[in-house]
Amino acid sequence: MDLLTLSRFQFGMTAFYHFLFVPLTLGLAVMIAILKTLYLKNKNKKYDQLAMFLMKLFAINFAVGVATGLTMEFEFGTNWFQYSKFVGDIFGAPLALEGLMAFFLESTFIGLFLFGKDRISDKMHTFAAWMVALGSSLSALWILIANSWMQTPAGYKIVESPQGIKAVLTDFWEAVVNHSTLIRFLHCVDAGYIVGGFFVMGVMAYYLLKNRHVELAKIGLKFALIFTAIVSIAQIIFGDLHGYQVTQYQPLKMAMMEGKWYTEKGASLDLIGVVDDEKHETKVILKIPYLLSILSYHDPNAEFKGIFDLVKEYQEIAKKSQEKVKILEEKLAQLKATNASKEEIEKVQSELALAKANAKAYNITLDDLPSVSMVFTTFHIMVYLGFFFAAVTLWGLFLLKRGTIYTNKAFLWTVLLSIPLPFIATNFGWIAAEVGRQPWLVQGVMLTKDGVSFHPTGNVLFSVIFFIVIYTLIYIVFLYAMIKAIKKGPQEDNTQPTPPSKSPATVTAFSKTKM
Amino acid sequence: MPVEMFTTLEGIWFLLAGVFLVGYALTDGFDLGTGILTIFTKKDENRQILYNAVAPVWDGNEVWLIAGGGMLFAAFPVVYAASFSGFYLAILIVLWALIGRAIAFEYRNKKDSPTWKNTWDWIYWIGNFVPALLFGVAVGNAVIGVPIDQQGVYHGSFFTLLRPAPLLMGVVGVFMFLMHGMAYLLRKTEGEVFNLARKFAYISFFGFIGSLIITDFLLVITAPYLYSNYFRYPLFWIAPALIVIGLILYLKYLSGGQYNKVIYGSTLTTIGTVLTIAFASYPVLMRSTIKPEFNLTIWNSASSHITLTVMLISTLIFMPIVIFYTVYVYRVFKGKVSAEGGYH
């Protein structure tokens, strides 16, 4: 394998792995905060016990999430030297702000929540839970701002510097909101909530099936079901809006996700199909006419551009940019000869740098495309799972109304076995989004192959292998710890009169002598 | 003191980079120090106390590193790119060690078996010792100089980084973190662990002074350029003075039995050490051994003024908030720790 493939593999793998833990913490944090608030309101101790139990599971996740998140923060520099230099002016800020605004908050208050229960008031403890939830969501926001800028860059110009060309910020807010941040944030964070919701439903179903902690599990299941139903149905709307936005700003990605090689008017939605990357064709097994045009343009007769045409269009842009380079170079020479003002020269220089970047980045052929079948398959599975989640929660709501939900074995088994599915959906969604962004690192500005570090291939091969080994070991230990904690279950204490702060279940006995 | 330091964004960001380094060294620094002690006591109970002493706060402390990395990326992207890719294996080793440390906290007590616990204790020790050593080595390499070209591309190997002078600076770092960690333990523990911490406070104190003197002599010979700033800007002597004042206080409180105050000494020493290196290097952030023109300075590697301004405003707003709630949480957890509780 070559350096680029190894570097991409390492980044993809570590990001994928990191995202096995993050979505659950996103969902759990909010659910814990809501449970704590419910406890403050109605003083039902079950809510508090549930929150403490979930926070223990949260902590097991969070530890791995933090540790593997550190990898992501460092990897831009270690493996994507040219990229980091190119976008540092813009891309570094959201990462720094994530640390400053979100990560400090989350990490500091999780310590307070886990170890401080017997030292602070119930109100403060609930506040800490909300700060953890706020921190995790803000953290997602800043990371998605950075990612969205790679997908739909805005608020920048290109300049030449002694250390090579680079993108420079011109408008901070434009770069922050760009064209996709908001919807990507809603879609992604909501996905985290679904992961958390299904996880809690599954764990509660397990207790009901095993006939353990029944009272607590009933409350937990009902709460998680209502929560998950709301976020699963909301996700269908967010998903649609996100698809609409991708069609507008990243048509090539959308064409790959839908497996459309040829441009179609009134395009059909291909529900089931097999993409052949070698022959450049998609065998469609089941399709719904017009639906794709409706979904992506909200118009049944709209033209949906295919991969072949899009690649041709990009080559056209590359050609035009190349012509522009020549014109601008002449203009620049003229300006310099006539002693024009510094601003004028700088403006032309910047236009020239952008034209050069575009001429290079848009000059793509079919060979530069990623595996279309991978993008197509992961995207479709994600969508099907999304509808499955909404269907399961609707089924649950129906059973809840009939009052049979706690004894319906089919439902309980379904939610228990569904625990891994949202993890698959979120990670497949990211594969579709990131593999679908190829061949660009920054859409239309920088190709992925131009962003990599200059390393001896052996170094990266070594780190890839080492990552695989330790990440596998960590996952085994992680699963062991999670399963053990779930089997042990929440610590219930039903001696009602004692205030919760004295309950042995929740005392962490962090300290002998209180201040 | 050079005037431009306070009047330009680049200069302000040089100081802010120093603030983040100091922030990390002062907070996660004592975590690292306490962690290094782990294998020097065999008793499970004592080891558990070492974990518990930092359990509620280490996570927030480590964020200084993450935020610092982000700040470096945002303010001096070329330095971030050049150092992280240049020090590739070293950075990844630090990373893997820190991952091990984070996991050890959470998983040590998940199984009641001596072998299980002992394995995690060693992972935990590596997770504290290796970063404590390599941070100093990395800083040493950046200021002494590494083979980077005009583009910032690194042309050495992993072993280029392990030259005597940077390695010695790593050792100084280890003793510095150990001093600070022991001072923290003197506040947080009692009994056997306390006695052990007092013993190691002396060891690290003399280890720090010894390694610092040796490093100093070596640098005078091999990297005399690191001293030129101190002749040019007399005010920079504040930094080495802080080290000395800190050391005097450390020994005074330690030998005088005022154990709660020892940490003031190590705090001053830590601030002084970080600043001494920063001032020695100013305005260079990463020195090139190929040609002085290839040095990455605050002038040629900084972000645009828009980015620096946005980041400066954000830092001025959010840093005080962060410090406010961090101080609050530390106050909640004031007092001595026991071996009970902690992570189950």
PDB file of C-alpha atoms in Angstrom, chain B residues 115-254:
ATOM      1  CA  THR B 115      -2.936  -9.376  37.809  1.00  0.00           C
ATOM      2  CA  TRP B 116      -5.602  -7.257  36.103  1.00  0.00           C
ATOM      3  CA  LYS B 117      -4.953  -4.317  38.423  1.00  0.00           C
ATOM      4  CA  ASN B 118      -1.190  -4.642  38.204  1.00  0.00           C
ATOM      5  CA  THR B 119      -1.337  -4.635  34.392  1.00  0.00           C
ATOM      6  CA  TRP B 120      -3.408  -1.460  34.395  1.00  0.00           C
ATOM      7  CA  ASP B 121      -1.069   0.133  36.930  1.00  0.00           C
ATOM      8  CA  TRP B 122       1.848  -0.381  34.549  1.00  0.00           C
ATOM      9  CA  ILE B 123      -0.151   0.975  31.627  1.00  0.00           C
ATOM     10  CA  TYR B 124      -1.051   3.918  33.853  1.00  0.00           C
ATOM     11  CA  TRP B 125       2.583   4.454  34.799  1.00  0.00           C
ATOM     12  CA  ILE B 126       3.694   4.407  31.150  1.00  0.00           C
ATOM     13  CA  GLY B 127       0.791   6.728  30.377  1.00  0.00           C
ATOM     14  CA  ASN B 128       2.209   9.251  32.831  1.00  0.00           C
ATOM     15  CA  PHE B 129       5.943   8.767  32.557  1.00  0.00           C
ATOM     16  CA  VAL B 130       6.282   8.659  28.762  1.00  0.00           C
ATOM     17  CA  PRO B 131       4.369  11.896  28.070  1.00  0.00           C
ATOM     18  CA  ALA B 132       6.170  13.603  30.980  1.00  0.00           C
ATOM     19  CA  LEU B 133       9.474  12.675  29.345  1.00  0.00           C
ATOM     20  CA  LEU B 134       8.560  13.285  25.703  1.00  0.00           C
ATOM     21  CA  PHE B 135       6.963  16.706  26.232  1.00  0.00           C
ATOM     22  CA  GLY B 136      10.345  17.992  27.356  1.00  0.00           C
ATOM     23  CA  VAL B 137      12.103  16.176  24.511  1.00  0.00           C
ATOM     24  CA  ALA B 138       9.721  17.735  21.973  1.00  0.00           C
ATOM     25  CA  VAL B 139      10.095  21.255  23.340  1.00  0.00           C
ATOM     26  CA  GLY B 140      13.847  20.727  23.492  1.00  0.00           C
ATOM     27  CA  ASN B 141      13.990  19.700  19.851  1.00  0.00           C
ATOM     28  CA  ALA B 142      11.855  22.616  18.726  1.00  0.00           C
ATOM     29  CA  VAL B 143      14.053  25.206  20.436  1.00  0.00           C
ATOM     30  CA  ILE B 144      17.445  23.573  19.842  1.00  0.00           C
ATOM     31  CA  GLY B 145      16.596  22.936  16.211  1.00  0.00           C
ATOM     32  CA  VAL B 146      15.648  20.135  13.833  1.00  0.00           C
ATOM     33  CA  PRO B 147      16.290  19.625  10.117  1.00  0.00           C
ATOM     34  CA  ILE B 148      13.308  21.364   8.522  1.00  0.00           C
ATOM     35  CA  ASP B 149      13.364  22.949   5.079  1.00  0.00           C
ATOM     36  CA  GLN B 150      11.739  26.095   3.752  1.00  0.00           C
ATOM     37  CA  GLN B 151       8.337  24.401   3.489  1.00  0.00           C
ATOM     38  CA  GLY B 152       8.570  23.141   7.064  1.00  0.00           C
ATOM     39  CA  VAL B 153       9.147  19.562   5.927  1.00  0.00           C
ATOM     40  CA  TYR B 154      11.120  17.518   8.441  1.00  0.00           C
ATOM     41  CA  HIS B 155      14.163  15.662   7.074  1.00  0.00           C
ATOM     42  CA  GLY B 156      15.323  13.735  10.117  1.00  0.00           C
ATOM     43  CA  SER B 157      14.212  10.460  11.652  1.00  0.00           C
ATOM     44  CA  PHE B 158      12.787   9.458  15.007  1.00  0.00           C
ATOM     45  CA  PHE B 159      16.324   9.078  16.359  1.00  0.00           C
ATOM     46  CA  THR B 160      17.257  12.636  15.379  1.00  0.00           C
ATOM     47  CA  LEU B 161      14.941  13.650  18.193  1.00  0.00           C
ATOM     48  CA  LEU B 162      16.827  11.593  20.760  1.00  0.00           C
ATOM     49  CA  ARG B 163      19.980  13.723  20.884  1.00  0.00           C
ATOM     50  CA  PRO B 164      21.503  14.231  24.353  1.00  0.00           C
ATOM     51  CA  ALA B 165      20.379  17.820  24.927  1.00  0.00           C
ATOM     52  CA  PRO B 166      16.659  17.349  24.150  1.00  0.00           C
ATOM     53  CA  LEU B 167      16.684  14.057  26.059  1.00  0.00           C
ATOM     54  CA  LEU B 168      18.136  15.841  29.072  1.00  0.00           C
ATOM     55  CA  MET B 169      15.414  18.477  28.776  1.00  0.00           C
ATOM     56  CA  GLY B 170      12.961  15.590  28.883  1.00  0.00           C
ATOM     57  CA  VAL B 171      14.538  14.458  32.155  1.00  0.00           C
ATOM     58  CA  VAL B 172      14.252  17.983  33.568  1.00  0.00           C
ATOM     59  CA  GLY B 173      10.574  17.849  32.599  1.00  0.00           C
ATOM     60  CA  VAL B 174      10.035  14.553  34.392  1.00  0.00           C
ATOM     61  CA  PHE B 175      11.539  15.907  37.617  1.00  0.00           C
ATOM     62  CA  MET B 176       9.520  19.108  37.266  1.00  0.00           C
ATOM     63  CA  PHE B 177       6.246  17.192  36.935  1.00  0.00           C
ATOM     64  CA  LEU B 178       7.277  14.875  39.760  1.00  0.00           C
ATOM     65  CA  MET B 179       8.021  17.824  42.060  1.00  0.00           C
ATOM     66  CA  HIS B 180       4.642  19.329  41.299  1.00  0.00           C
ATOM     67  CA  GLY B 181       2.827  16.001  41.655  1.00  0.00           C
ATOM     68  CA  MET B 182       4.428  15.358  45.047  1.00  0.00           C
ATOM     69  CA  ALA B 183       3.461  18.833  46.229  1.00  0.00           C
ATOM     70  CA  TYR B 184      -0.126  18.039  45.203  1.00  0.00           C
ATOM     71  CA  LEU B 185      -0.044  14.716  47.075  1.00  0.00           C
ATOM     72  CA  LEU B 186       1.267  16.422  50.213  1.00  0.00           C
ATOM     73  CA  ARG B 187      -1.987  18.366  50.226  1.00  0.00           C
ATOM     74  CA  LYS B 188      -4.274  15.505  49.266  1.00  0.00           C
ATOM     75  CA  THR B 189      -3.011  12.455  51.162  1.00  0.00           C
ATOM     76  CA  GLU B 190      -2.174  11.089  54.586  1.00  0.00           C
ATOM     77  CA  GLY B 191      -0.221   8.173  56.040  1.00  0.00           C
ATOM     78  CA  GLU B 192       1.958   5.967  53.874  1.00  0.00           C
ATOM     79  CA  VAL B 193       1.281   7.753  50.617  1.00  0.00           C
ATOM     80  CA  PHE B 194       2.022  11.059  52.272  1.00  0.00           C
ATOM     81  CA  ASN B 195       5.358   9.775  53.556  1.00  0.00           C
ATOM     82  CA  LEU B 196       6.224   8.406  50.151  1.00  0.00           C
ATOM     83  CA  ALA B 197       5.330  11.705  48.531  1.00  0.00           C
ATOM     84  CA  ARG B 198       7.547  13.570  51.004  1.00  0.00           C
ATOM     85  CA  LYS B 199      10.458  11.291  50.168  1.00  0.00           C
ATOM     86  CA  PHE B 200       9.951  11.749  46.446  1.00  0.00           C
ATOM     87  CA  ALA B 201       9.518  15.477  46.872  1.00  0.00           C
ATOM     88  CA  TYR B 202      13.137  15.595  48.049  1.00  0.00           C
ATOM     89  CA  ILE B 203      14.306  13.207  45.315  1.00  0.00           C
ATOM     90  CA  SER B 204      12.601  15.191  42.569  1.00  0.00           C
ATOM     91  CA  PHE B 205      13.795  18.488  44.014  1.00  0.00           C
ATOM     92  CA  PHE B 206      17.443  17.477  43.853  1.00  0.00           C
ATOM     93  CA  GLY B 207      16.899  15.583  40.586  1.00  0.00           C
ATOM     94  CA  PHE B 208      15.459  18.727  39.030  1.00  0.00           C
ATOM     95  CA  ILE B 209      18.339  20.929  40.147  1.00  0.00           C
ATOM     96  CA  GLY B 210      20.948  18.361  39.075  1.00  0.00           C
ATOM     97  CA  SER B 211      19.486  17.721  35.639  1.00  0.00           C
ATOM     98  CA  LEU B 212      18.902  21.421  35.086  1.00  0.00           C
ATOM     99  CA  ILE B 213      22.557  22.240  35.776  1.00  0.00           C
ATOM    100  CA  ILE B 214      23.824  19.473  33.486  1.00  0.00           C
ATOM    101  CA  THR B 215      21.427  20.556  30.721  1.00  0.00           C
ATOM    102  CA  ASP B 216      22.529  24.130  31.153  1.00  0.00           C
ATOM    103  CA  PHE B 217      26.195  23.249  30.685  1.00  0.00           C
ATOM    104  CA  LEU B 218      25.431  21.129  27.651  1.00  0.00           C
ATOM    105  CA  LEU B 219      23.355  23.888  26.057  1.00  0.00           C
ATOM    106  CA  VAL B 220      26.030  26.524  26.656  1.00  0.00           C
ATOM    107  CA  ILE B 221      28.340  24.355  24.559  1.00  0.00           C
ATOM    108  CA  THR B 222      25.952  23.002  21.910  1.00  0.00           C
ATOM    109  CA  ALA B 223      23.313  25.698  21.567  1.00  0.00           C
ATOM    110  CA  PRO B 224      24.756  29.024  22.770  1.00  0.00           C
ATOM    111  CA  TYR B 225      22.217  30.936  20.641  1.00  0.00           C
ATOM    112  CA  LEU B 226      19.605  30.052  23.258  1.00  0.00           C
ATOM    113  CA  TYR B 227      21.259  32.486  25.658  1.00  0.00           C
ATOM    114  CA  SER B 228      21.465  35.531  23.383  1.00  0.00           C
ATOM    115  CA  ASN B 229      17.973  36.817  24.265  1.00  0.00           C
ATOM    116  CA  TYR B 230      18.987  37.057  27.891  1.00  0.00           C
ATOM    117  CA  PHE B 231      21.766  39.444  26.999  1.00  0.00           C
ATOM    118  CA  ARG B 232      19.526  41.438  24.702  1.00  0.00           C
ATOM    119  CA  TYR B 233      16.479  41.744  26.961  1.00  0.00           C
ATOM    120  CA  PRO B 234      17.427  41.909  30.661  1.00  0.00           C
ATOM    121  CA  LEU B 235      13.792  41.722  31.736  1.00  0.00           C
ATOM    122  CA  PHE B 236      13.671  38.117  30.509  1.00  0.00           C
ATOM    123  CA  TRP B 237      15.678  37.217  33.627  1.00  0.00           C
ATOM    124  CA  ILE B 238      12.358  37.230  35.463  1.00  0.00           C
ATOM    125  CA  ALA B 239      11.766  33.704  34.202  1.00  0.00           C
ATOM    126  CA  PRO B 240      14.924  32.026  35.558  1.00  0.00           C
ATOM    127  CA  ALA B 241      14.448  34.055  38.731  1.00  0.00           C
ATOM    128  CA  LEU B 242      11.015  32.471  39.151  1.00  0.00           C
ATOM    129  CA  ILE B 243      12.616  29.013  38.980  1.00  0.00           C
ATOM    130  CA  VAL B 244      15.033  29.908  41.766  1.00  0.00           C
ATOM    131  CA  ILE B 245      12.410  31.562  43.969  1.00  0.00           C
ATOM    132  CA  GLY B 246      10.124  28.565  43.435  1.00  0.00           C
ATOM    133  CA  LEU B 247      12.865  26.145  44.397  1.00  0.00           C
ATOM    134  CA  ILE B 248      13.708  28.078  47.542  1.00  0.00           C
ATOM    135  CA  LEU B 249      10.058  28.152  48.622  1.00  0.00           C
ATOM    136  CA  TYR B 250       9.645  24.453  47.790  1.00  0.00           C
ATOM    137  CA  LEU B 251      12.538  23.444  50.012  1.00  0.00           C
ATOM    138  CA  LYS B 252      11.585  25.898  52.745  1.00  0.00           C
ATOM    139  CA  TYR B 253       7.998  24.679  53.051  1.00  0.00           C
ATOM    140  CA  LEU B 254       8.979  21.039  52.607  1.00  0.00           C
TER     141      LEU B 254
END
